[in-house]
GROMACS .gro file of C-alpha atoms in nm:
model
  372
    1MET     CA    1   0.000   0.000   0.000
    2PRO     CA    2   0.151   0.342  -0.094
    3GLU     CA    3   0.253   0.565   0.194
    4ASN     CA    4   0.025   0.860   0.263
    5THR     CA    5   0.250   1.166   0.234
    6GLU     CA    6  -0.022   1.428   0.274
    7LYS     CA    7   0.023   1.658   0.570
    8PRO     CA    8  -0.268   1.659   0.815
    9GLU     CA    9  -0.478   1.974   0.792
   10LYS     CA   10  -0.379   2.226   1.058
   11VAL     CA   11  -0.656   2.265   1.315
   12HIS     CA   12  -0.726   2.625   1.411
   13VAL     CA   13  -0.714   2.691   1.784
   14PRO     CA   14  -0.935   2.986   1.885
   15VAL     CA   15  -0.774   3.272   2.077
   16VAL     CA   16  -1.080   3.487   2.145
   17THR     CA   17  -1.270   3.359   2.448
   18PRO     CA   18  -1.646   3.391   2.513
   19GLU     CA   19  -1.566   3.655   2.775
   20SER     CA   20  -1.351   3.860   2.540
   21LEU     CA   21  -1.607   3.825   2.261
   22SER     CA   22  -1.867   3.972   2.495
   23PHE     CA   23  -1.639   4.272   2.545
   24LEU     CA   24  -1.586   4.306   2.169
   25GLU     CA   25  -1.961   4.322   2.111
   26LYS     CA   26  -2.009   4.597   2.372
   27TYR     CA   27  -1.704   4.783   2.244
   28ILE     CA   28  -1.820   4.779   1.881
   29ASN     CA   29  -2.175   4.882   1.973
   30ASN     CA   30  -2.050   5.183   2.167
   31SER     CA   31  -2.014   5.494   1.952
   32SER     CA   32  -1.666   5.638   1.917
   33PRO     CA   33  -1.670   5.903   1.642
   34THR     CA   34  -1.353   6.088   1.553
   35GLY     CA   35  -1.291   6.354   1.816
   36TYR     CA   36  -1.543   6.197   2.056
   37GLU     CA   37  -1.373   5.872   2.151
   38ALA     CA   38  -1.366   5.918   2.530
   39ALA     CA   39  -1.645   5.676   2.630
   40GLY     CA   40  -1.502   5.397   2.418
   41GLN     CA   41  -1.152   5.465   2.548
   42GLN     CA   42  -1.272   5.436   2.907
   43MET     CA   43  -1.440   5.104   2.823
   44TRP     CA   44  -1.121   4.979   2.655
   45LEU     CA   45  -0.894   5.079   2.945
   46GLU     CA   46  -1.127   4.912   3.193
   47TYR     CA   47  -1.097   4.585   2.998
   48LEU     CA   48  -0.720   4.623   2.969
   49LYS     CA   49  -0.656   4.719   3.332
   50PRO     CA   50  -0.597   4.364   3.474
   51TYR     CA   51  -0.321   4.303   3.219
   52ILE     CA   52  -0.107   4.617   3.254
   53ASP     CA   53   0.110   4.794   3.510
   54ALA     CA   54   0.024   5.156   3.429
   55GLN     CA   55  -0.183   5.370   3.197
   56TYR     CA   56  -0.162   5.708   3.028
   57ILE     CA   57  -0.423   5.927   2.857
   58ASP     CA   58  -0.324   6.230   2.651
   59ASN     CA   59  -0.513   6.558   2.606
   60TYR     CA   60  -0.707   6.438   2.301
   61GLY     CA   61  -0.800   6.098   2.442
   62THR     CA   62  -0.542   5.853   2.310
   63ALA     CA   63  -0.522   5.575   2.571
   64VAL     CA   64  -0.210   5.375   2.652
   65GLY     CA   65  -0.170   5.066   2.867
   66ILE     CA   66   0.188   5.006   2.978
   67ILE     CA   67   0.372   4.691   3.082
   68ASN     CA   68   0.714   4.748   3.244
   69PRO     CA   69   0.691   5.129   3.244
   70GLU     CA   70   1.040   5.166   3.394
   71ALA     CA   71   1.214   4.994   3.102
   72GLU     CA   72   1.430   5.212   2.877
   73TYR     CA   73   1.365   5.019   2.553
   74ARG     CA   74   1.007   5.086   2.439
   75VAL     CA   75   0.795   4.879   2.203
   76VAL     CA   76   0.456   4.998   2.080
   77ILE     CA   77   0.165   4.789   1.955
   78GLU     CA   78  -0.105   5.020   1.823
   79ALA     CA   79  -0.453   5.049   1.676
   80HIS     CA   80  -0.694   5.339   1.638
   81ALA     CA   81  -1.017   5.391   1.828
   82ASP     CA   82  -1.223   5.631   1.617
   83GLU     CA   83  -1.502   5.559   1.372
   84ILE     CA   84  -1.624   5.759   1.075
   85SER     CA   85  -1.928   5.975   1.138
   86TRP     CA   86  -2.112   6.290   1.030
   87TYR     CA   87  -2.155   6.645   1.159
   88VAL     CA   88  -2.475   6.849   1.154
   89ASN     CA   89  -2.394   7.126   0.905
   90TYR     CA   90  -2.722   7.303   0.824
   91ILE     CA   91  -3.078   7.290   0.959
   92THR     CA   92  -3.349   7.398   0.714
   93SER     CA   93  -3.657   7.601   0.801
   94ASP     CA   94  -3.856   7.279   0.741
   95GLY     CA   95  -3.661   7.094   1.012
   96LEU     CA   96  -3.440   6.882   0.786
   97ILE     CA   97  -3.070   6.845   0.853
   98TYR     CA   98  -2.781   6.848   0.604
   99VAL     CA   99  -2.449   6.699   0.702
  100ILE     CA  100  -2.077   6.699   0.633
  101ARG     CA  101  -1.828   6.416   0.684
  102ASN     CA  102  -1.623   6.350   0.995
  103GLY     CA  103  -1.373   6.110   0.838
  104GLY     CA  104  -1.434   5.908   0.523
  105SER     CA  105  -1.809   5.854   0.555
  106ASP     CA  106  -1.970   5.709   0.241
  107HIS     CA  107  -2.262   5.916   0.115
  108GLN     CA  108  -2.384   5.633  -0.108
  109ILE     CA  109  -2.482   5.408   0.185
  110ALA     CA  110  -2.659   5.682   0.380
  111PRO     CA  111  -3.018   5.681   0.242
  112SER     CA  112  -3.264   5.493   0.469
  113LYS     CA  113  -3.007   5.445   0.748
  114ARG     CA  114  -3.102   5.511   1.111
  115VAL     CA  115  -2.869   5.735   1.310
  116ASN     CA  116  -2.798   5.878   1.652
  117ILE     CA  117  -2.740   6.252   1.687
  118TYR     CA  118  -2.544   6.332   2.002
  119THR     CA  119  -2.654   6.642   2.192
  120GLU     CA  120  -2.605   6.782   2.540
  121LYS     CA  121  -2.963   6.673   2.614
  122GLY     CA  122  -2.894   6.315   2.506
  123VAL     CA  123  -2.925   6.109   2.189
  124VAL     CA  124  -3.173   6.224   1.926
  125LYS     CA  125  -3.291   5.959   1.680
  126ALA     CA  126  -3.310   6.038   1.309
  127VAL     CA  127  -3.308   5.876   0.966
  128PHE     CA  128  -3.143   5.956   0.637
  129GLY     CA  129  -3.449   6.015   0.420
  130TRP     CA  130  -3.472   5.942   0.047
  131PRO     CA  131  -3.747   5.994  -0.211
  132ALA     CA  132  -3.963   5.687  -0.278
  133ILE     CA  133  -3.900   5.495  -0.599
  134HIS     CA  134  -4.250   5.588  -0.719
  135THR     CA  135  -4.160   5.956  -0.715
  136ARG     CA  136  -3.836   5.914  -0.905
  137SER     CA  137  -3.991   5.787  -1.229
  138GLY     CA  138  -4.092   5.995  -1.527
  139GLY     CA  139  -3.807   5.958  -1.773
  140GLU     CA  140  -3.560   6.187  -1.599
  141LYS     CA  141  -3.218   6.059  -1.502
  142GLU     CA  142  -3.221   5.956  -1.137
  143GLU     CA  143  -3.003   6.142  -0.891
  144ALA     CA  144  -2.745   5.937  -0.701
  145PRO     CA  145  -2.684   6.008  -0.333
  146THR     CA  146  -2.433   6.291  -0.285
  147LEU     CA  147  -2.332   6.519  -0.001
  148LYS     CA  148  -2.554   6.783  -0.161
  149ASN     CA  149  -2.878   6.581  -0.146
  150ILE     CA  150  -2.863   6.342   0.151
  151PHE     CA  151  -3.042   6.473   0.458
  152LEU     CA  152  -3.161   6.372   0.803
  153ASP     CA  153  -3.519   6.372   0.924
  154CYS     CA  154  -3.566   6.367   1.302
  155GLY     CA  155  -3.945   6.399   1.292
  156CYS     CA  156  -3.957   6.776   1.315
  157THR     CA  157  -4.120   7.023   1.077
  158THR     CA  158  -3.941   7.343   1.177
  159LYS     CA  159  -3.588   7.451   1.263
  160ASP     CA  160  -3.707   7.564   1.604
  161GLU     CA  161  -3.837   7.213   1.684
  162VAL     CA  162  -3.501   7.063   1.590
  163GLU     CA  163  -3.311   7.307   1.807
  164LYS     CA  164  -3.541   7.244   2.104
  165LEU     CA  165  -3.431   6.878   2.089
  166GLY     CA  166  -3.077   7.003   2.150
  167VAL     CA  167  -2.957   6.959   1.792
  168HIS     CA  168  -2.726   7.232   1.662
  169VAL     CA  169  -2.460   7.274   1.396
  170GLY     CA  170  -2.158   7.070   1.503
  171CYS     CA  171  -2.345   6.783   1.670
  172VAL     CA  172  -2.187   6.453   1.574
  173ILE     CA  173  -2.385   6.166   1.418
  174THR     CA  174  -2.326   5.790   1.401
  175TYR     CA  175  -2.518   5.499   1.256
  176GLU     CA  176  -2.724   5.273   1.484
  177ASP     CA  177  -2.610   4.938   1.340
  178GLU     CA  178  -2.473   4.688   1.593
  179PHE     CA  179  -2.248   4.384   1.616
  180MET     CA  180  -2.344   4.035   1.502
  181VAL     CA  181  -2.180   3.704   1.413
  182LEU     CA  182  -2.257   3.581   1.061
  183ASN     CA  183  -2.262   3.206   0.985
  184ASP     CA  184  -2.045   3.144   1.293
  185ARG     CA  185  -1.759   3.266   1.074
  186TYR     CA  186  -1.758   3.644   1.047
  187TYR     CA  187  -1.780   3.929   1.294
  188VAL     CA  188  -1.999   4.200   1.141
  189GLY     CA  189  -2.060   4.556   1.252
  190ARG     CA  190  -1.988   4.922   1.201
  191ALA     CA  191  -1.648   5.054   1.314
  192LEU     CA  192  -1.464   4.724   1.302
  193ASP     CA  193  -1.229   4.971   1.132
  194ASN     CA  194  -1.055   4.988   1.362
  195ARG     CA  195  -1.191   4.912   1.706
  196VAL     CA  196  -1.135   4.547   1.628
  197GLY     CA  197  -0.768   4.651   1.623
  198GLY     CA  198  -0.797   4.794   1.974
  199PHE     CA  199  -0.960   4.468   2.077
  200MET     CA  200  -0.679   4.260   1.925
  201ILE     CA  201  -0.398   4.448   2.098
  202ALA     CA  202  -0.587   4.420   2.427
  203GLU     CA  203  -0.608   4.044   2.368
  204VAL     CA  204  -0.231   4.037   2.319
  205ALA     CA  205  -0.195   4.192   2.664
  206ARG     CA  206  -0.435   3.933   2.804
  207LYS     CA  207  -0.232   3.650   2.653
  208LEU     CA  208   0.094   3.789   2.793
  209LYS     CA  209  -0.057   3.808   3.141
  210GLU     CA  210  -0.227   3.469   3.134
  211ASN     CA  211   0.088   3.299   3.002
  212ASN     CA  212   0.299   3.477   3.266
  213ILE     CA  213   0.532   3.625   3.003
  214LYS     CA  214   0.795   3.863   3.140
  215LEU     CA  215   0.896   4.094   2.857
  216PRO     CA  216   1.252   4.235   2.863
  217PHE     CA  217   1.130   4.577   2.745
  218GLY     CA  218   0.851   4.825   2.807
  219LEU     CA  219   0.536   4.750   2.609
  220TYR     CA  220   0.305   5.040   2.522
  221ILE     CA  221  -0.040   4.923   2.410
  222VAL     CA  222  -0.175   5.226   2.226
  223ASN     CA  223  -0.532   5.297   2.119
  224ALA     CA  224  -0.499   5.621   1.925
  225VAL     CA  225  -0.767   5.876   1.840
  226GLN     CA  226  -0.838   6.069   1.520
  227GLU     CA  227  -0.683   5.832   1.266
  228GLU     CA  228  -0.971   5.878   1.024
  229ILE     CA  229  -0.892   6.246   0.967
  230GLY     CA  230  -0.516   6.215   0.910
  231LEU     CA  231  -0.340   5.992   1.166
  232ALA     CA  232  -0.352   6.279   1.416
  233GLY     CA  233  -0.365   6.086   1.743
  234ALA     CA  234  -0.078   5.856   1.646
  235GLY     CA  235   0.143   6.151   1.562
  236MET     CA  236   0.084   6.309   1.901
  237ILE     CA  237   0.136   5.994   2.108
  238ALA     CA  238   0.444   5.885   1.913
  239GLU     CA  239   0.614   6.210   2.013
  240TYR     CA  240   0.525   6.145   2.377
  241ILE     CA  241   0.632   5.780   2.401
  242GLU     CA  242   0.943   5.804   2.180
  243PRO     CA  243   0.931   5.430   2.099
  244ASP     CA  244   1.222   5.222   1.971
  245VAL     CA  245   0.998   5.006   1.752
  246ALA     CA  246   0.628   5.004   1.663
  247ILE     CA  247   0.392   4.736   1.534
  248ILE     CA  248   0.069   4.882   1.403
  249THR     CA  249  -0.252   4.695   1.329
  250ASP     CA  250  -0.537   4.818   1.113
  251VAL     CA  251  -0.774   4.675   0.854
  252THR     CA  252  -0.724   4.632   0.480
  253HIS     CA  253  -0.954   4.541   0.192
  254ASP     CA  254  -1.071   4.190   0.117
  255THR     CA  255  -1.070   4.202  -0.264
  256GLN     CA  256  -1.284   3.895  -0.339
  257THR     CA  257  -1.623   4.066  -0.368
  258PRO     CA  258  -1.770   4.222  -0.686
  259MET     CA  259  -1.654   4.556  -0.832
  260ILE     CA  260  -1.301   4.536  -0.689
  261ASN     CA  261  -1.009   4.516  -0.933
  262LYS     CA  262  -0.734   4.283  -0.812
  263ASN     CA  263  -0.494   4.436  -1.066
  264THR     CA  264  -0.495   4.755  -0.862
  265GLN     CA  265  -0.612   4.642  -0.518
  266GLY     CA  266  -0.421   4.313  -0.487
  267ASP     CA  267  -0.546   3.962  -0.410
  268LEU     CA  268  -0.642   3.953  -0.042
  269ALA     CA  269  -0.911   3.745   0.127
  270CYS     CA  270  -1.082   3.712   0.460
  271GLY     CA  271  -0.991   3.377   0.612
  272ARG     CA  272  -0.642   3.355   0.462
  273GLY     CA  273  -0.466   3.520   0.753
  274PRO     CA  274  -0.309   3.851   0.859
  275VAL     CA  275  -0.159   4.079   0.593
  276VAL     CA  276   0.197   4.211   0.611
  277SER     CA  277   0.264   4.527   0.412
  278TYR     CA  278   0.547   4.645   0.192
  279ALA     CA  279   0.576   5.024   0.173
  280PRO     CA  280   0.841   5.294   0.221
  281ALA     CA  281   0.729   5.352   0.582
  282VAL     CA  282   0.754   4.982   0.667
  283GLN     CA  283   1.099   4.907   0.808
  284HIS     CA  284   1.233   4.595   0.635
  285ASN     CA  285   1.394   4.435   0.939
  286VAL     CA  286   1.082   4.474   1.153
  287ASN     CA  287   0.877   4.333   0.867
  288LYS     CA  288   1.120   4.041   0.840
  289LEU     CA  289   1.069   3.973   1.211
  290LEU     CA  290   0.691   3.957   1.154
  291VAL     CA  291   0.726   3.717   0.861
  292GLU     CA  292   0.969   3.492   1.047
  293SER     CA  293   0.739   3.489   1.351
  294ALA     CA  294   0.448   3.382   1.129
  295GLU     CA  295   0.646   3.109   0.955
  296LYS     CA  296   0.798   2.975   1.276
  297ASN     CA  297   0.455   2.946   1.440
  298ASN     CA  298   0.258   2.825   1.136
  299ILE     CA  299   0.045   3.139   1.128
  300PRO     CA  300  -0.102   3.189   0.778
  301PHE     CA  301  -0.035   3.530   0.630
  302GLN     CA  302  -0.076   3.734   0.313
  303ARG     CA  303   0.127   4.016   0.158
  304GLN     CA  304   0.027   4.361   0.035
  305ALA     CA  305   0.214   4.642  -0.138
  306SER     CA  306   0.138   5.011  -0.086
  307SER     CA  307   0.254   5.266  -0.341
  308ARG     CA  308   0.350   5.571  -0.135
  309SER     CA  309   0.198   5.542   0.209
  310THR     CA  310   0.013   5.273   0.400
  311GLY     CA  311  -0.266   5.516   0.486
  312THR     CA  312  -0.246   5.393   0.847
  313ASP     CA  313  -0.090   5.505   1.172
  314THR     CA  314   0.223   5.318   1.060
  315ASP     CA  315   0.317   5.627   0.862
  316ALA     CA  316   0.278   5.856   1.164
  317PHE     CA  317   0.494   5.637   1.388
  318ALA     CA  318   0.757   5.563   1.123
  319TYR     CA  319   0.825   5.929   1.051
  320SER     CA  320   0.819   6.052   1.411
  321ASN     CA  321   1.111   6.112   1.648
  322HIS     CA  322   1.377   6.106   1.371
  323GLY     CA  323   1.239   5.774   1.249
  324VAL     CA  324   1.089   5.479   1.442
  325PRO     CA  325   1.129   5.128   1.292
  326SER     CA  326   0.766   5.039   1.223
  327ALA     CA  327   0.565   4.768   1.051
  328LEU     CA  328   0.200   4.695   0.980
  329ILE     CA  329  -0.015   4.389   1.038
  330SER     CA  330  -0.352   4.428   0.867
  331LEU     CA  331  -0.678   4.242   0.914
  332PRO     CA  332  -0.866   4.168   0.589
  333LEU     CA  333  -1.211   4.328   0.595
  334ARG     CA  334  -1.508   4.337   0.359
  335TYR     CA  335  -1.722   4.647   0.295
  336MET     CA  336  -1.498   4.905   0.463
  337HIS     CA  337  -1.664   5.229   0.579
  338THR     CA  338  -2.009   5.076   0.568
  339THR     CA  339  -2.224   4.960   0.858
  340VAL     CA  340  -2.171   4.592   0.772
  341GLU     CA  341  -1.792   4.563   0.786
  342MET     CA  342  -1.696   4.194   0.802
  343VAL     CA  343  -1.386   4.019   0.936
  344HIS     CA  344  -1.316   3.647   0.966
  345LYS     CA  345  -1.299   3.506   1.319
  346GLU     CA  346  -0.985   3.304   1.242
  347ASP     CA  347  -0.808   3.611   1.101
  348VAL     CA  348  -0.875   3.795   1.427
  349ASP     CA  349  -0.724   3.505   1.623
  350ASN     CA  350  -0.424   3.494   1.390
  351VAL     CA  351  -0.353   3.867   1.407
  352ILE     CA  352  -0.350   3.841   1.786
  353SER     CA  353  -0.117   3.541   1.767
  354LEU     CA  354   0.116   3.710   1.518
  355ILE     CA  355   0.155   4.024   1.730
  356TYR     CA  356   0.206   3.809   2.041
  357GLN     CA  357   0.470   3.586   1.878
  358SER     CA  358   0.647   3.887   1.723
  359LEU     CA  359   0.681   4.048   2.067
  360LEU     CA  360   0.843   3.730   2.196
  361ASN     CA  361   1.104   3.763   1.919
  362ILE     CA  362   1.205   4.121   2.001
  363GLN     CA  363   1.515   4.153   2.215
  364ASP     CA  364   1.585   4.425   2.470
  365GLY     CA  365   1.778   4.701   2.294
  366GLN     CA  366   1.742   4.538   1.952
  367ASP     CA  367   1.890   4.746   1.671
  368PHE     CA  368   1.687   4.735   1.349
  369LYS     CA  369   1.925   4.947   1.137
  370TYR     CA  370   1.994   4.817   0.787
  371PHE     CA  371   2.371   4.842   0.829
  372LYS     CA  372   2.621   4.962   1.088
   0.00000   0.00000   0.00000
């Protein structure tokens, strides 16, 4: 009988526990719009507290959990906490509300969505209205949703009524949609970009604590604010921490769904593992450490190239403090900047494992320079 030379299929071992999944659901459901991240940051720090030695919060709300705060050599693992949203921009005499973006909000998904408007009097419910299909017929070319024609209806018929609810220009708005698990395979929700990143770095801290790992350096677990409007929070906190190396995690595009061109966007898929990036801001030796950590521990991974910048907080850290060796681990995600962002459960586990294993491969005082 011929010998069976096929390798047994690797069995995936879950990292996320039922308890941590419960936290993820609450964390995703909580609103954290750019510039208004404080409530979510408090929730995140409370979850992280058992696994760290100290914490720091800066003036704009970036939260940092620290392990070994006295250590001279400083390693950062980082995600961003903010979600895209809208601002009230104009209230009509008829009580309708026009909006502007706070981050990269997609006007095409807005019609018929339910939203929360945040006021000093509390949350005001509203909907993005849209003309009925019956009224859009007649031979004329249909209008597509744009910033000029999408509007909110909060059930009022005058501007005065709207203002009495506490709504004014500058109030921030988020969608209502909440977390769910799809087919026992995908986590789905708004703002997985990138609060799932904050969740994953917190899980790394949990694993370090539960496995009684004593790191030889200081670890700074950073949940930065205001990424969606230009990597602002990362730039501020990088100057404060002055890290020696940084590993950033964010999301990237799954390119397997319709209307995405792999020739330009690459061939990336949910379920095939974390994504390591190649870009000018990505330091080659740190990236090599990530790849070697994945290969050594049988963690599946994918590769992505970025033309000029990664578009993530990696760029902010890399170009701070005269240059910080930085690399990026991305989580493949479907339908970015919609309310039904999707990530694969196994990819989440594997990103956590890759960050964890990479930390175990960093030495105290390690020099990542290309040559001496």
